[in-house]
PDB file of C-alpha atoms in Angstrom:
ATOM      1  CA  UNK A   1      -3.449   3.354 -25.066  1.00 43.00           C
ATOM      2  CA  UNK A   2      -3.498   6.873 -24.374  1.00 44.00           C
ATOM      3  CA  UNK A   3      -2.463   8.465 -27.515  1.00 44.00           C
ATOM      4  CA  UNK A   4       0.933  11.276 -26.520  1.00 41.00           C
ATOM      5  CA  UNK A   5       2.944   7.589 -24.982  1.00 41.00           C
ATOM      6  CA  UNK A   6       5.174   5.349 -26.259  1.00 42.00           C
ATOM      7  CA  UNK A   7       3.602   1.435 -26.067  1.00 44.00           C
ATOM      8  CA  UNK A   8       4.873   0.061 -22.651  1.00 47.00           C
ATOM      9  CA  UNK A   9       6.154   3.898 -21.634  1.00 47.00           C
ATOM     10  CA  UNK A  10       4.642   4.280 -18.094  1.00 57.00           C
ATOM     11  CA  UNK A  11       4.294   0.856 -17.578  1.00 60.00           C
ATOM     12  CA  UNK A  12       7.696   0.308 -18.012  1.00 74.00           C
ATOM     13  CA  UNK A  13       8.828   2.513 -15.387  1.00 75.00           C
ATOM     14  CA  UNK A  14       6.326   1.409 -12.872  1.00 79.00           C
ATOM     15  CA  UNK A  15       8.233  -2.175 -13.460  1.00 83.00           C
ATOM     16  CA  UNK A  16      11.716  -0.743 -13.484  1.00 93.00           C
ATOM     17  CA  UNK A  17      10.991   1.029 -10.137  1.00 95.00           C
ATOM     18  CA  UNK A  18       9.013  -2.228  -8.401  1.00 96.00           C
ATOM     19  CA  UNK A  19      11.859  -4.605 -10.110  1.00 96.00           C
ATOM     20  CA  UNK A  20      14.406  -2.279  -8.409  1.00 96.00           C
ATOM     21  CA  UNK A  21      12.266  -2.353  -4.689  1.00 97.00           C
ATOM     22  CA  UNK A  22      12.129  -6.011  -5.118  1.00 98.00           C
ATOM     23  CA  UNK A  23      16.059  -6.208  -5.055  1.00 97.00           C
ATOM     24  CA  UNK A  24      16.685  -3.140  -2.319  1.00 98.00           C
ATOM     25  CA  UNK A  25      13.928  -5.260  -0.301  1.00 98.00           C
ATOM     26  CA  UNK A  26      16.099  -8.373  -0.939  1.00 98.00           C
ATOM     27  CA  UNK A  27      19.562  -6.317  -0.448  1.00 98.00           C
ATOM     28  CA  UNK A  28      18.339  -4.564   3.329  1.00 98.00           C
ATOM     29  CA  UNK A  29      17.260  -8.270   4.592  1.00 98.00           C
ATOM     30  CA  UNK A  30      20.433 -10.158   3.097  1.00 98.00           C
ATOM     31  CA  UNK A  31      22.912  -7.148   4.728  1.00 98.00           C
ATOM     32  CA  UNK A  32      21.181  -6.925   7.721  1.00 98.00           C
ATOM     33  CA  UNK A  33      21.630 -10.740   7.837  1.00 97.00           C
ATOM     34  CA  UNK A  34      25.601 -10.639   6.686  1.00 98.00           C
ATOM     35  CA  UNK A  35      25.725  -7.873   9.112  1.00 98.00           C
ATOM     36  CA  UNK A  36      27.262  -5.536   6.731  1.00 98.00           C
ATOM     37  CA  UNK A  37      26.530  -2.226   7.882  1.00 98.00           C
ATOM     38  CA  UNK A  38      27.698  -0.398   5.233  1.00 98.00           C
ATOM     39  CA  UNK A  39      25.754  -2.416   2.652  1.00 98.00           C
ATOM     40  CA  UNK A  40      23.161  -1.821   4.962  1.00 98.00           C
ATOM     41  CA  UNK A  41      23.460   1.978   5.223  1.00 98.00           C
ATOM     42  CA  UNK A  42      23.771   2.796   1.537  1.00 98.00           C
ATOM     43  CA  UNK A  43      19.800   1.631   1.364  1.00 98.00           C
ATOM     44  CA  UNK A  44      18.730   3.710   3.388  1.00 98.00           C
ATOM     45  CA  UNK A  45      17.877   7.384   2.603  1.00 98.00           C
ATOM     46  CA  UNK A  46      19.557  10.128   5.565  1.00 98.00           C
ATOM     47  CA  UNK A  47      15.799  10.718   6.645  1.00 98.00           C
ATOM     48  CA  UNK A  48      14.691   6.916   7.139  1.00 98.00           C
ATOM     49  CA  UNK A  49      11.649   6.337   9.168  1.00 98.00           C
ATOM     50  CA  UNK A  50      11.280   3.125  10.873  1.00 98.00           C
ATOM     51  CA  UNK A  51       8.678   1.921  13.184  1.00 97.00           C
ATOM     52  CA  UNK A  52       7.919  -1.430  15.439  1.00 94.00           C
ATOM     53  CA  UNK A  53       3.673  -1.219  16.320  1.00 93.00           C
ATOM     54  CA  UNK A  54       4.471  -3.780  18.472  1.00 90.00           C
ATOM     55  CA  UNK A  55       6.792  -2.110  20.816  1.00 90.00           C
ATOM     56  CA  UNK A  56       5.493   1.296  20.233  1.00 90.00           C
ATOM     57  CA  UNK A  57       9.295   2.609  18.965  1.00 92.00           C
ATOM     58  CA  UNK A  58       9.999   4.989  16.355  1.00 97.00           C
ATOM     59  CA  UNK A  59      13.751   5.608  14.945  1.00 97.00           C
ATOM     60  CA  UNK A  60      14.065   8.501  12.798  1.00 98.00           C
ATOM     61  CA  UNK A  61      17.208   9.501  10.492  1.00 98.00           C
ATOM     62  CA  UNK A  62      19.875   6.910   8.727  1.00 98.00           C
ATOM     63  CA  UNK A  63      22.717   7.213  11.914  1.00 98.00           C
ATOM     64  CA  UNK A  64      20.394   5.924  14.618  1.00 97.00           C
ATOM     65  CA  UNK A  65      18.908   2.788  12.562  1.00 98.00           C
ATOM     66  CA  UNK A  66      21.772   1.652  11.523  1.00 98.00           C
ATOM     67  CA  UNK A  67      22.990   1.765  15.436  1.00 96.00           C
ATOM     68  CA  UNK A  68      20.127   0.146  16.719  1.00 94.00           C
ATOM     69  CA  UNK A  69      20.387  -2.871  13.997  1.00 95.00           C
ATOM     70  CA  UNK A  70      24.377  -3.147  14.995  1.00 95.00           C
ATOM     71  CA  UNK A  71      23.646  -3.030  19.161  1.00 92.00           C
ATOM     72  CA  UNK A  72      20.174  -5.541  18.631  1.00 87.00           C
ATOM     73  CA  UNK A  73      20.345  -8.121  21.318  1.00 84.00           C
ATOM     74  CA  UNK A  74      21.003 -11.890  20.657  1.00 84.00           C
ATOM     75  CA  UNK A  75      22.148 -14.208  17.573  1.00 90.00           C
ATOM     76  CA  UNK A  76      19.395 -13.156  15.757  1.00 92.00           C
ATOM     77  CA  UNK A  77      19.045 -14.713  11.669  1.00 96.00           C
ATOM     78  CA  UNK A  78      16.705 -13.401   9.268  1.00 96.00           C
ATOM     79  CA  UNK A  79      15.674 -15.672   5.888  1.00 97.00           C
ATOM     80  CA  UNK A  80      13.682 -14.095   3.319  1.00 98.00           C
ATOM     81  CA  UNK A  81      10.217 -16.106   2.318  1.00 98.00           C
ATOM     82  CA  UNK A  82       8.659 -13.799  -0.072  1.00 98.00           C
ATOM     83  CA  UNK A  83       8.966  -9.999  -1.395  1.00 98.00           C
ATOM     84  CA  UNK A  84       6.233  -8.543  -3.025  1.00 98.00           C
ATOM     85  CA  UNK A  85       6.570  -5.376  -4.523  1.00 97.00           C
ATOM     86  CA  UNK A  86       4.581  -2.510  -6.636  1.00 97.00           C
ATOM     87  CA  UNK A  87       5.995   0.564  -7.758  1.00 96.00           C
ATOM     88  CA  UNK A  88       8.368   2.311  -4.787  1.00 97.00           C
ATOM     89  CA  UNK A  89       6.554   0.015  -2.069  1.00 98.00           C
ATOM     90  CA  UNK A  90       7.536  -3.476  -1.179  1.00 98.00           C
ATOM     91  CA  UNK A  91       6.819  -6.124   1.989  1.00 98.00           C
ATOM     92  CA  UNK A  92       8.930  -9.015   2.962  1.00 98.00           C
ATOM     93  CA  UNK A  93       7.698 -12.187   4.916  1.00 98.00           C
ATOM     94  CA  UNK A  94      10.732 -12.983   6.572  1.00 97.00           C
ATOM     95  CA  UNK A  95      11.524 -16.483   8.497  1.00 96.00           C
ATOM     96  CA  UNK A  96      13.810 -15.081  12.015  1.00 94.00           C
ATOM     97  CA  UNK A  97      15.741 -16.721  14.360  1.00 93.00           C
ATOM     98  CA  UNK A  98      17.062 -15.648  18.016  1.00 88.00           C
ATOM     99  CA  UNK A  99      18.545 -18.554  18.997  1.00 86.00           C
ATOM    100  CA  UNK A 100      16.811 -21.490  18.999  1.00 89.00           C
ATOM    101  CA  UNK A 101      13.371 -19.635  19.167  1.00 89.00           C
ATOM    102  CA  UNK A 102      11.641 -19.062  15.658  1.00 93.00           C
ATOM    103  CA  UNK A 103       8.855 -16.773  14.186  1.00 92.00           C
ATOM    104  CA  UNK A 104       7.483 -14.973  10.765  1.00 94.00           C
ATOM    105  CA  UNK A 105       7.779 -11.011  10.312  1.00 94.00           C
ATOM    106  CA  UNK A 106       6.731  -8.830   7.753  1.00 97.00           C
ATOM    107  CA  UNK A 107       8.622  -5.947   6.927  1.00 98.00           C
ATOM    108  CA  UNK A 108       6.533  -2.743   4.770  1.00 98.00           C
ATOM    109  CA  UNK A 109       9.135  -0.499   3.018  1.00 98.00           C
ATOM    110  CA  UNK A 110       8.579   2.903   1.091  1.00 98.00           C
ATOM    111  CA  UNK A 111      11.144   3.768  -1.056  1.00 98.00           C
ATOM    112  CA  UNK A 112      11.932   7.942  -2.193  1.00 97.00           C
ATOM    113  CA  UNK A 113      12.287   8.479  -5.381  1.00 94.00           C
ATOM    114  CA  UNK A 114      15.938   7.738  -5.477  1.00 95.00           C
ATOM    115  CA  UNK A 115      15.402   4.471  -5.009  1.00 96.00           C
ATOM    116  CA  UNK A 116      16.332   4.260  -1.179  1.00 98.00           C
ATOM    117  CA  UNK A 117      14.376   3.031   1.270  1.00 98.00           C
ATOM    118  CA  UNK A 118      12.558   5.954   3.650  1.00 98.00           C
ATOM    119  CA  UNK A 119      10.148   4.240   5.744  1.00 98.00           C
ATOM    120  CA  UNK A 120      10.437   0.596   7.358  1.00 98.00           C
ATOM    121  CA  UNK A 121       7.370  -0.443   9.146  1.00 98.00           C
ATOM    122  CA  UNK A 122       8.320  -4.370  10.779  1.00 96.00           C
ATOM    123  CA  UNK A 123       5.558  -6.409  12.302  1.00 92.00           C
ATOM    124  CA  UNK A 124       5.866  -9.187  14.575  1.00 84.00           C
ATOM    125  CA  UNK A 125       3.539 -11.462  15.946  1.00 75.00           C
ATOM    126  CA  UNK A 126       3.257 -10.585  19.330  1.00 73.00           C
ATOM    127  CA  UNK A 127       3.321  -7.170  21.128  1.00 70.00           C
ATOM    128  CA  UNK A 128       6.153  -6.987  23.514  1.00 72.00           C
ATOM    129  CA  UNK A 129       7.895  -4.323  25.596  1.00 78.00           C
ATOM    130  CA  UNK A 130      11.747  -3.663  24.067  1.00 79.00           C
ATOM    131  CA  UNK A 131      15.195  -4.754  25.783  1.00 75.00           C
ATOM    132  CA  UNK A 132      16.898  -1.698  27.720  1.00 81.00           C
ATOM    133  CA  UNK A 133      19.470  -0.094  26.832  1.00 83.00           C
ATOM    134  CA  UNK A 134      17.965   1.780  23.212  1.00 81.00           C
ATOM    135  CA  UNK A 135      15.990   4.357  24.344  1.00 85.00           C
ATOM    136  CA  UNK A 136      18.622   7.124  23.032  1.00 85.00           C
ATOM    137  CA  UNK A 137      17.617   5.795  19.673  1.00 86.00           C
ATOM    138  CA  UNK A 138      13.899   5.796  19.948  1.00 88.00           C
ATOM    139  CA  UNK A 139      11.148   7.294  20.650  1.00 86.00           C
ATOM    140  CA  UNK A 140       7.730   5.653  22.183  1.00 85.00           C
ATOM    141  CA  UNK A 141       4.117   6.516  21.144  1.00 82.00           C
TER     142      UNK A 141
END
């Protein structure tokens, strides 16, 4: 024990901040689900980051993510599996649905130290080029 902390001091922030990415993790994939974009806004921080490797797209800044999640095509359903967390980082394996067709994704999230989520890196199985009709919300790499 290192000798100027209180038993349990840094270790219990460390827990308080994973403990609180666990539930924002939770919170972004059960709004996004209820489609509650307001629940789903007040996550995020203004300068959110969020990528797709598998598409090559990039959204940067609060306004435009939440606009791409409200125009995304199709009756899509996301279920959470598992959310593992440590300290501001978390990643969700998440059960989706577009219709009748089903697949896993894993979702990485960074969180600032506010508590609100500033990157969102989502991985899906396949690579795949993206539906028109959002390219004034991304950019491509």
């Amino acid at each position: 024990m290192h000798p100027s902390r209180e038993p349990g001091e840094a270790g219990g922030r460390r827990t308080d901040e994973t403990a609180a990415s666990r539930r924002a993790a939770h919170a972004y994939v059960e709004s996004a689900e209820r489609r509650d974009w307001e629940s789903f806004a007040a996550l995020l921080a203004e300068d959110v980051v969020y990528e797709m490797p598998q598409t090559r797209e990039r959204i940067r800044g609060k306004a435009a993510f939440v606009q791409f999640n409200m125009d995304y095509p199709g009756d899509w359903h996301l279920e959470v599996r598992r959310i593992v967390a440590d300290g501001r980082r978390a990643a969700a394996w998440l059960a989706a649905r577009v219709g009748d067709e089903r697949q896993d994704a894993c979702v990485w999230f960074e969180f600032s130290g506010a508590g609100l989520i500033s990157r969102v890196t989502d991985f899906w199985p396949e690579p795949y080029e993206p539906p028109a009709g959002r390219e004034h919300l991304v950019e491509r790499w």
